[in-house]
Amino acid sequence: MSGKNQTIISEFLLLGLPIQPEHHNLIYVLLLTMYLTTVLGNFLIIVLIRLDSHLHTPMYSFLSNLSFSDLCFSSVTMPKLLQNMKSQVPAIPFAGCLTQMYFFLFFGDLESFLLVAMAYDRYVAICFPLHYTSIMSPKLCVGLVVLSWVLTTFHAMLHTLLMARLSFCEDNVIPHFFCDMAALLKVSCSDTRVNELVIFITGGIILVIPFVLITVSYARIVSSILKVPSSGGIRKAFSTCGSHLMVVSLFYGTVIGLYLCPSGGNSIVKETAMAMMYTVVTPMLNPFIYSLRNRDMKGALGRVFCKKRISFFI
């Protein structure tokens, strides 16, 4: 590598999505619609939980943080992608690229930890209903959220500092729609073995362990519900766990497959599609799956709008 002509890179060029020119406008409108749906859906959840006192419970406290994380997670990549799709030169400064990578890791990790907290909350509520208020105390809930923010801050900072030490030569074209770690490592002309080792080790802590904890929690929930010999118990089990596990599998499956599994045979199209699933699709689906199909959220929506209507006429 020392023989290469090492140039100081001031910016990167993001190739964006591998789509045909004739489909460009259609994909742009679709992505814009999905992003606006994500923002409005998650913002609505945050506002409802904030305004309705019936939702001031541990479960909805975690859900409010998850909605904020989803909103920010999608906003890290989507606005820049939409801007670049309308730009002749889809460039991003070197500092901006590292900043995008940091916040992408931060909010992605935060979602991972919050999903664990939500799964544990449901496990306690269903398996130990009489002890729920004593176990899920306000102190524990705040502690879990604070711990999630602290761990994600250090993890994102670790990868960002490791990436900042690398050298990037003449090739500054990133075959992706955002500054993804794996894509940046491919265009680096430095030895990236340390970065790859840290990704593998920390990925096991940040991704695999939370995924296992969520799976175990919901397995215990299903086991507890199925002990009641009734069709209503079975329906309750699938209602409680089915939709949540679907999004968990979508999020963790694509992330683990992209970052922890060998990617030598993955094409750019495949990697981009997998990244779109957890950066765009999952944050958009979460409001519908976790909240807008929930009776408590529907009730809160009705109460908030009734209050606004009454105050308007008064």
mmCIF file of C-alpha atoms in Angstrom:
data_model
loop_
_atom_site.group_PDB
_atom_site.id
_atom_site.type_symbol
_atom_site.label_atom_id
_atom_site.label_comp_id
_atom_site.label_asym_id
_atom_site.label_seq_id
_atom_site.Cartn_x
_atom_site.Cartn_y
_atom_site.Cartn_z
ATOM 1 C CA MET A 1 0.000 0.000 0.000
ATOM 2 C CA SER A 2 2.905 2.323 0.572
ATOM 3 C CA GLY A 3 3.610 2.456 -3.133
ATOM 4 C CA LYS A 4 0.220 3.895 -3.911
ATOM 5 C CA ASN A 5 -0.249 7.567 -4.502
ATOM 6 C CA GLN A 6 -2.094 8.542 -1.322
ATOM 7 C CA THR A 7 -4.243 11.621 -1.814
ATOM 8 C CA ILE A 8 -6.004 13.521 0.928
ATOM 9 C CA ILE A 9 -9.692 12.841 0.330
ATOM 10 C CA SER A 10 -11.914 15.841 1.049
ATOM 11 C CA GLU A 11 -15.167 14.259 -0.101
ATOM 12 C CA PHE A 12 -16.752 11.009 -1.260
ATOM 13 C CA LEU A 13 -19.124 10.345 -4.124
ATOM 14 C CA LEU A 14 -22.162 8.243 -3.222
ATOM 15 C CA LEU A 15 -23.367 6.165 -6.170
ATOM 16 C CA GLY A 16 -26.805 5.826 -4.614
ATOM 17 C CA LEU A 17 -29.322 3.168 -5.594
ATOM 18 C CA PRO A 18 -28.643 0.828 -8.526
ATOM 19 C CA ILE A 19 -31.800 1.720 -10.475
ATOM 20 C CA GLN A 20 -32.544 2.266 -14.137
ATOM 21 C CA PRO A 21 -32.847 5.920 -15.301
ATOM 22 C CA GLU A 22 -36.426 5.407 -16.449
ATOM 23 C CA HIS A 23 -37.410 4.337 -12.901
ATOM 24 C CA HIS A 24 -35.623 7.232 -11.201
ATOM 25 C CA ASN A 25 -38.633 9.523 -10.673
ATOM 26 C CA LEU A 26 -40.887 6.682 -9.542
ATOM 27 C CA ILE A 27 -38.361 5.468 -6.958
ATOM 28 C CA TYR A 28 -37.806 9.040 -5.775
ATOM 29 C CA VAL A 29 -41.538 9.569 -5.150
ATOM 30 C CA LEU A 30 -41.790 6.177 -3.435
ATOM 31 C CA LEU A 31 -38.844 6.874 -1.122
ATOM 32 C CA LEU A 32 -40.106 10.360 -0.314
ATOM 33 C CA THR A 33 -43.526 8.940 0.573
ATOM 34 C CA MET A 34 -41.970 6.250 2.764
ATOM 35 C CA TYR A 35 -39.787 8.786 4.553
ATOM 36 C CA LEU A 36 -42.687 11.171 5.211
ATOM 37 C CA THR A 37 -44.757 8.237 6.491
ATOM 38 C CA THR A 38 -41.918 7.300 8.837
ATOM 39 C CA VAL A 39 -41.559 10.828 10.168
ATOM 40 C CA LEU A 40 -45.286 11.477 10.608
ATOM 41 C CA GLY A 41 -46.037 8.046 12.090
ATOM 42 C CA ASN A 42 -43.264 8.128 14.671
ATOM 43 C CA PHE A 43 -43.841 11.793 15.496
ATOM 44 C CA LEU A 44 -47.535 11.057 16.088
ATOM 45 C CA ILE A 45 -46.637 8.279 18.521
ATOM 46 C CA ILE A 46 -44.276 10.556 20.475
ATOM 47 C CA VAL A 47 -46.904 13.302 20.709
ATOM 48 C CA LEU A 48 -49.693 10.935 21.779
ATOM 49 C CA ILE A 49 -47.575 9.340 24.504
ATOM 50 C CA ARG A 50 -46.519 12.788 25.688
ATOM 51 C CA LEU A 51 -50.054 14.238 25.815
ATOM 52 C CA ASP A 52 -52.102 11.290 27.100
ATOM 53 C CA SER A 53 -51.586 10.423 30.769
ATOM 54 C CA HIS A 54 -52.989 6.914 30.230
ATOM 55 C CA LEU A 55 -49.864 6.112 28.226
ATOM 56 C CA HIS A 56 -47.377 7.171 30.906
ATOM 57 C CA THR A 57 -46.323 3.569 31.550
ATOM 58 C CA PRO A 58 -42.983 1.752 31.132
ATOM 59 C CA MET A 59 -44.036 0.082 27.882
ATOM 60 C CA TYR A 60 -45.017 3.336 26.211
ATOM 61 C CA SER A 61 -41.975 5.106 27.636
ATOM 62 C CA PHE A 62 -39.790 2.594 25.781
ATOM 63 C CA LEU A 63 -42.009 2.940 22.726
ATOM 64 C CA SER A 64 -41.611 6.721 22.733
ATOM 65 C CA ASN A 65 -37.834 6.342 22.770
ATOM 66 C CA LEU A 66 -38.030 3.738 20.013
ATOM 67 C CA SER A 67 -40.116 6.067 17.844
ATOM 68 C CA PHE A 68 -37.605 8.871 18.380
ATOM 69 C CA SER A 69 -34.800 6.469 17.466
ATOM 70 C CA ASP A 70 -36.629 5.317 14.322
ATOM 71 C CA LEU A 71 -37.322 8.898 13.262
ATOM 72 C CA CYS A 72 -33.684 9.905 13.669
ATOM 73 C CA PHE A 73 -32.343 6.636 12.232
ATOM 74 C CA SER A 74 -34.255 7.167 9.001
ATOM 75 C CA SER A 75 -33.359 10.881 8.913
ATOM 76 C CA VAL A 76 -29.630 10.096 9.007
ATOM 77 C CA THR A 77 -29.692 8.600 5.500
ATOM 78 C CA MET A 78 -32.942 9.419 3.692
ATOM 79 C CA PRO A 79 -32.693 13.221 3.277
ATOM 80 C CA LYS A 80 -29.167 12.902 1.855
ATOM 81 C CA LEU A 81 -30.279 10.093 -0.459
ATOM 82 C CA LEU A 82 -33.228 12.148 -1.727
ATOM 83 C CA GLN A 83 -30.974 15.177 -2.199
ATOM 84 C CA ASN A 84 -28.379 13.173 -4.120
ATOM 85 C CA MET A 85 -31.041 11.673 -6.383
ATOM 86 C CA LYS A 86 -31.758 15.223 -7.595
ATOM 87 C CA SER A 87 -28.097 16.302 -7.696
ATOM 88 C CA GLN A 88 -25.698 16.040 -10.601
ATOM 89 C CA VAL A 89 -22.757 15.426 -8.238
ATOM 90 C CA PRO A 90 -23.864 13.238 -5.272
ATOM 91 C CA ALA A 91 -20.964 14.227 -3.015
ATOM 92 C CA ILE A 92 -20.573 14.227 0.756
ATOM 93 C CA PRO A 93 -17.641 15.805 2.628
ATOM 94 C CA PHE A 94 -15.237 13.515 4.475
ATOM 95 C CA ALA A 95 -16.254 14.962 7.850
ATOM 96 C CA GLY A 96 -19.907 14.719 6.871
ATOM 97 C CA CYS A 97 -19.413 11.083 5.915
ATOM 98 C CA LEU A 98 -17.938 10.217 9.307
ATOM 99 C CA THR A 99 -20.703 12.182 11.036
ATOM 100 C CA GLN A 100 -23.356 10.290 9.091
ATOM 101 C CA MET A 101 -21.695 6.989 9.969
ATOM 102 C CA TYR A 102 -21.563 7.917 13.665
ATOM 103 C CA PHE A 103 -25.258 8.801 13.939
ATOM 104 C CA PHE A 104 -26.238 5.833 11.779
ATOM 105 C CA LEU A 105 -24.478 3.500 14.223
ATOM 106 C CA PHE A 106 -25.777 5.418 17.234
ATOM 107 C CA PHE A 107 -29.476 5.259 16.383
ATOM 108 C CA GLY A 108 -29.213 1.753 14.928
ATOM 109 C CA ASP A 109 -27.631 0.477 18.161
ATOM 110 C CA LEU A 110 -30.139 2.420 20.242
ATOM 111 C CA GLU A 111 -33.000 0.668 18.456
ATOM 112 C CA SER A 112 -31.380 -2.690 19.185
ATOM 113 C CA PHE A 113 -31.192 -2.014 22.933
ATOM 114 C CA LEU A 114 -34.685 -0.526 23.109
ATOM 115 C CA LEU A 115 -36.150 -3.605 21.435
ATOM 116 C CA VAL A 116 -34.574 -5.680 24.213
ATOM 117 C CA ALA A 117 -36.076 -3.403 26.885
ATOM 118 C CA MET A 118 -39.519 -3.659 25.274
ATOM 119 C CA ALA A 119 -39.292 -7.448 25.073
ATOM 120 C CA TYR A 120 -38.302 -7.634 28.752
ATOM 121 C CA ASP A 121 -41.186 -5.323 29.687
ATOM 122 C CA ARG A 122 -43.682 -7.602 27.898
ATOM 123 C CA TYR A 123 -42.083 -10.669 29.497
ATOM 124 C CA VAL A 124 -42.546 -9.242 33.002
ATOM 125 C CA ALA A 125 -46.088 -8.008 32.240
ATOM 126 C CA ILE A 126 -47.303 -11.394 30.974
ATOM 127 C CA CYS A 127 -45.281 -13.845 33.049
ATOM 128 C CA PHE A 128 -45.255 -11.890 36.339
ATOM 129 C CA PRO A 129 -48.335 -9.624 36.178
ATOM 130 C CA LEU A 130 -48.722 -9.311 39.976
ATOM 131 C CA HIS A 131 -45.147 -8.082 40.371
ATOM 132 C CA TYR A 132 -45.059 -5.882 37.263
ATOM 133 C CA THR A 133 -45.192 -2.501 39.006
ATOM 134 C CA SER A 134 -42.520 -3.460 41.535
ATOM 135 C CA ILE A 135 -40.156 -4.945 38.933
ATOM 136 C CA MET A 136 -40.637 -2.328 36.215
ATOM 137 C CA SER A 137 -40.108 0.609 38.544
ATOM 138 C CA PRO A 138 -39.487 4.108 37.171
ATOM 139 C CA LYS A 139 -35.891 3.848 38.372
ATOM 140 C CA LEU A 140 -35.297 0.655 36.372
ATOM 141 C CA CYS A 141 -36.952 2.063 33.245
ATOM 142 C CA VAL A 142 -34.872 5.241 33.331
ATOM 143 C CA GLY A 143 -31.766 3.178 34.022
ATOM 144 C CA LEU A 144 -32.394 0.934 31.006
ATOM 145 C CA VAL A 145 -32.889 3.930 28.700
ATOM 146 C CA VAL A 146 -29.826 5.766 30.033
ATOM 147 C CA LEU A 147 -27.706 2.614 29.746
ATOM 148 C CA SER A 148 -28.847 2.208 26.142
ATOM 149 C CA TRP A 149 -27.824 5.765 25.266
ATOM 150 C CA VAL A 150 -24.440 5.456 26.992
ATOM 151 C CA LEU A 151 -23.521 2.129 25.382
ATOM 152 C CA THR A 152 -24.532 3.289 21.912
ATOM 153 C CA THR A 153 -22.530 6.494 22.302
ATOM 154 C CA PHE A 154 -19.322 4.620 23.071
ATOM 155 C CA HIS A 155 -19.898 1.980 20.400
ATOM 156 C CA ALA A 156 -20.571 4.520 17.646
ATOM 157 C CA MET A 157 -17.600 6.629 18.736
ATOM 158 C CA LEU A 158 -15.284 3.596 18.706
ATOM 159 C CA HIS A 159 -16.054 2.737 15.087
ATOM 160 C CA THR A 160 -15.927 6.381 13.993
ATOM 161 C CA LEU A 161 -12.471 6.919 15.504
ATOM 162 C CA LEU A 162 -11.197 3.668 13.984
ATOM 163 C CA MET A 163 -12.517 4.759 10.586
ATOM 164 C CA ALA A 164 -10.984 8.243 10.927
ATOM 165 C CA ARG A 165 -7.493 6.764 11.284
ATOM 166 C CA LEU A 166 -7.666 5.021 7.890
ATOM 167 C CA SER A 167 -6.226 6.425 4.680
ATOM 168 C CA PHE A 168 -8.308 6.787 1.545
ATOM 169 C CA CYS A 169 -6.521 6.984 -1.774
ATOM 170 C CA GLU A 170 -7.611 8.239 -5.186
ATOM 171 C CA ASP A 171 -10.735 6.080 -5.284
ATOM 172 C CA ASN A 172 -13.375 8.097 -3.426
ATOM 173 C CA VAL A 173 -16.463 6.496 -4.975
ATOM 174 C CA ILE A 174 -18.687 4.658 -2.484
ATOM 175 C CA PRO A 175 -21.030 2.126 -4.152
ATOM 176 C CA HIS A 176 -23.793 2.792 -1.642
ATOM 177 C CA PHE A 177 -26.460 5.380 -0.808
ATOM 178 C CA PHE A 178 -24.885 6.354 2.534
ATOM 179 C CA CYS A 179 -21.532 6.147 4.332
ATOM 180 C CA ASP A 180 -21.787 2.559 5.448
ATOM 181 C CA MET A 181 -18.868 1.050 7.376
ATOM 182 C CA ALA A 182 -18.481 -1.930 5.060
ATOM 183 C CA ALA A 183 -18.539 0.283 1.965
ATOM 184 C CA LEU A 184 -15.957 2.666 3.428
ATOM 185 C CA LEU A 185 -13.628 -0.188 4.330
ATOM 186 C CA LYS A 186 -13.723 -1.408 0.729
ATOM 187 C CA VAL A 187 -12.430 1.919 -0.643
ATOM 188 C CA SER A 188 -9.732 2.359 2.010
ATOM 189 C CA CYS A 189 -6.097 1.800 1.071
ATOM 190 C CA SER A 190 -5.076 1.095 4.696
ATOM 191 C CA ASP A 191 -4.953 -2.169 6.596
ATOM 192 C CA THR A 192 -8.551 -2.666 7.737
ATOM 193 C CA ARG A 193 -8.098 -5.885 9.726
ATOM 194 C CA VAL A 194 -8.454 -4.108 13.077
ATOM 195 C CA ASN A 195 -11.681 -2.453 11.949
ATOM 196 C CA GLU A 196 -13.101 -5.747 10.697
ATOM 197 C CA LEU A 197 -12.162 -7.532 13.930
ATOM 198 C CA VAL A 198 -13.807 -4.837 16.063
ATOM 199 C CA ILE A 199 -16.943 -4.962 13.875
ATOM 200 C CA PHE A 200 -17.173 -8.724 14.378
ATOM 201 C CA ILE A 201 -16.576 -8.611 18.150
ATOM 202 C CA THR A 202 -18.793 -5.641 18.979
ATOM 203 C CA GLY A 203 -21.411 -6.872 16.526
ATOM 204 C CA GLY A 204 -21.795 -9.988 18.639
ATOM 205 C CA ILE A 205 -22.421 -7.813 21.689
ATOM 206 C CA ILE A 206 -24.634 -5.168 20.099
ATOM 207 C CA LEU A 207 -26.620 -7.387 17.712
ATOM 208 C CA VAL A 208 -26.444 -11.093 18.471
ATOM 209 C CA ILE A 209 -26.858 -10.923 22.258
ATOM 210 C CA PRO A 210 -29.894 -8.558 22.102
ATOM 211 C CA PHE A 211 -31.455 -10.742 19.392
ATOM 212 C CA VAL A 212 -31.013 -13.855 21.578
ATOM 213 C CA LEU A 213 -32.450 -12.050 24.631
ATOM 214 C CA ILE A 214 -35.502 -10.925 22.646
ATOM 215 C CA THR A 215 -36.042 -14.430 21.274
ATOM 216 C CA VAL A 216 -35.776 -15.993 24.742
ATOM 217 C CA SER A 217 -38.153 -13.395 26.230
ATOM 218 C CA TYR A 218 -40.831 -14.047 23.650
ATOM 219 C CA ALA A 219 -40.338 -17.803 23.821
ATOM 220 C CA ARG A 220 -41.070 -17.570 27.562
ATOM 221 C CA ILE A 221 -44.094 -15.389 26.833
ATOM 222 C CA VAL A 222 -45.506 -17.893 24.348
ATOM 223 C CA SER A 223 -44.794 -20.769 26.742
ATOM 224 C CA SER A 224 -46.569 -18.961 29.566
ATOM 225 C CA ILE A 225 -49.643 -18.147 27.479
ATOM 226 C CA LEU A 226 -49.932 -21.623 25.963
ATOM 227 C CA LYS A 227 -50.169 -23.138 29.451
ATOM 228 C CA VAL A 228 -53.743 -21.833 29.443
ATOM 229 C CA PRO A 229 -55.701 -24.435 27.428
ATOM 230 C CA SER A 230 -57.849 -22.087 25.380
ATOM 231 C CA SER A 231 -57.980 -20.794 21.837
ATOM 232 C CA GLY A 232 -58.071 -17.292 23.282
ATOM 233 C CA GLY A 233 -54.661 -17.879 24.856
ATOM 234 C CA ILE A 234 -53.213 -18.967 21.540
ATOM 235 C CA ARG A 235 -54.648 -15.919 19.795
ATOM 236 C CA LYS A 236 -53.223 -13.719 22.539
ATOM 237 C CA ALA A 237 -49.800 -15.298 22.078
ATOM 238 C CA PHE A 238 -49.732 -14.628 18.358
ATOM 239 C CA SER A 239 -51.192 -11.143 18.852
ATOM 240 C CA THR A 240 -48.553 -10.298 21.448
ATOM 241 C CA CYS A 241 -45.513 -11.784 19.744
ATOM 242 C CA GLY A 242 -46.186 -12.254 16.040
ATOM 243 C CA SER A 243 -45.919 -8.729 14.699
ATOM 244 C CA HIS A 244 -43.088 -7.763 17.046
ATOM 245 C CA LEU A 245 -40.996 -10.794 16.121
ATOM 246 C CA MET A 246 -41.635 -10.106 12.446
ATOM 247 C CA VAL A 247 -40.013 -6.664 12.673
ATOM 248 C CA VAL A 248 -37.281 -7.948 14.990
ATOM 249 C CA SER A 249 -36.421 -10.681 12.484
ATOM 250 C CA LEU A 250 -36.442 -8.185 9.626
ATOM 251 C CA PHE A 251 -34.174 -5.746 11.459
ATOM 252 C CA TYR A 252 -31.709 -8.189 13.003
ATOM 253 C CA GLY A 253 -31.722 -10.634 10.101
ATOM 254 C CA THR A 254 -30.601 -8.067 7.546
ATOM 255 C CA VAL A 255 -28.116 -6.333 9.871
ATOM 256 C CA ILE A 256 -26.490 -9.566 11.069
ATOM 257 C CA GLY A 257 -26.372 -10.940 7.535
ATOM 258 C CA LEU A 258 -24.785 -7.764 6.217
ATOM 259 C CA TYR A 259 -22.176 -7.068 8.901
ATOM 260 C CA LEU A 260 -21.378 -10.357 10.631
ATOM 261 C CA CYS A 261 -21.623 -12.902 7.821
ATOM 262 C CA PRO A 262 -19.081 -13.199 5.001
ATOM 263 C CA SER A 263 -19.997 -10.679 2.306
ATOM 264 C CA GLY A 264 -17.513 -11.590 -0.423
ATOM 265 C CA GLY A 265 -20.251 -13.057 -2.596
ATOM 266 C CA ASN A 266 -22.764 -10.285 -1.962
ATOM 267 C CA SER A 267 -23.445 -8.054 -4.936
ATOM 268 C CA ILE A 268 -23.884 -4.300 -4.611
ATOM 269 C CA VAL A 269 -27.568 -4.691 -5.424
ATOM 270 C CA LYS A 270 -28.034 -7.293 -2.675
ATOM 271 C CA GLU A 271 -26.198 -5.243 -0.041
ATOM 272 C CA THR A 272 -28.140 -2.109 -0.993
ATOM 273 C CA ALA A 273 -31.462 -3.964 -0.811
ATOM 274 C CA MET A 274 -30.588 -5.369 2.627
ATOM 275 C CA ALA A 275 -29.594 -1.909 3.853
ATOM 276 C CA MET A 276 -32.861 -0.430 2.561
ATOM 277 C CA MET A 277 -34.822 -3.000 4.558
ATOM 278 C CA TYR A 278 -33.512 -1.915 7.956
ATOM 279 C CA THR A 279 -32.916 1.778 7.243
ATOM 280 C CA VAL A 280 -36.183 2.573 5.430
ATOM 281 C CA VAL A 281 -38.740 -0.232 5.682
ATOM 282 C CA THR A 282 -38.408 -1.169 9.374
ATOM 283 C CA PRO A 283 -38.661 2.409 10.777
ATOM 284 C CA MET A 284 -41.738 2.930 8.583
ATOM 285 C CA LEU A 285 -43.443 -0.290 9.743
ATOM 286 C CA ASN A 286 -42.793 0.172 13.459
ATOM 287 C CA PRO A 287 -45.527 2.808 14.035
ATOM 288 C CA PHE A 288 -48.144 0.546 12.441
ATOM 289 C CA ILE A 289 -47.038 -2.646 14.157
ATOM 290 C CA TYR A 290 -46.307 -1.334 17.647
ATOM 291 C CA SER A 291 -48.801 1.456 18.014
ATOM 292 C CA LEU A 292 -51.368 2.331 15.415
ATOM 293 C CA ARG A 293 -52.882 -1.172 15.673
ATOM 294 C CA ASN A 294 -52.879 -0.890 19.471
ATOM 295 C CA ARG A 295 -56.143 -0.214 21.315
ATOM 296 C CA ASP A 296 -54.470 2.065 23.856
ATOM 297 C CA MET A 297 -52.954 4.193 21.101
ATOM 298 C CA LYS A 298 -56.268 4.414 19.247
ATOM 299 C CA GLY A 299 -57.964 5.432 22.473
ATOM 300 C CA ALA A 300 -55.310 8.067 23.140
ATOM 301 C CA LEU A 301 -55.717 9.404 19.619
ATOM 302 C CA GLY A 302 -59.454 9.796 20.165
ATOM 303 C CA ARG A 303 -59.031 11.449 23.573
ATOM 304 C CA VAL A 304 -56.409 13.917 22.350
ATOM 305 C CA PHE A 305 -58.472 14.977 19.348
ATOM 306 C CA CYS A 306 -61.617 15.256 21.488
ATOM 307 C CA LYS A 307 -59.804 17.564 23.905
ATOM 308 C CA LYS A 308 -58.520 19.697 21.035
ATOM 309 C CA ARG A 309 -62.005 19.871 19.516
ATOM 310 C CA ILE A 310 -63.626 20.856 22.827
ATOM 311 C CA SER A 311 -60.990 23.496 23.553
ATOM 312 C CA PHE A 312 -61.460 24.879 20.019
ATOM 313 C CA PHE A 313 -65.202 25.369 20.460
ATOM 314 C CA ILE A 314 -64.787 26.764 23.975
#
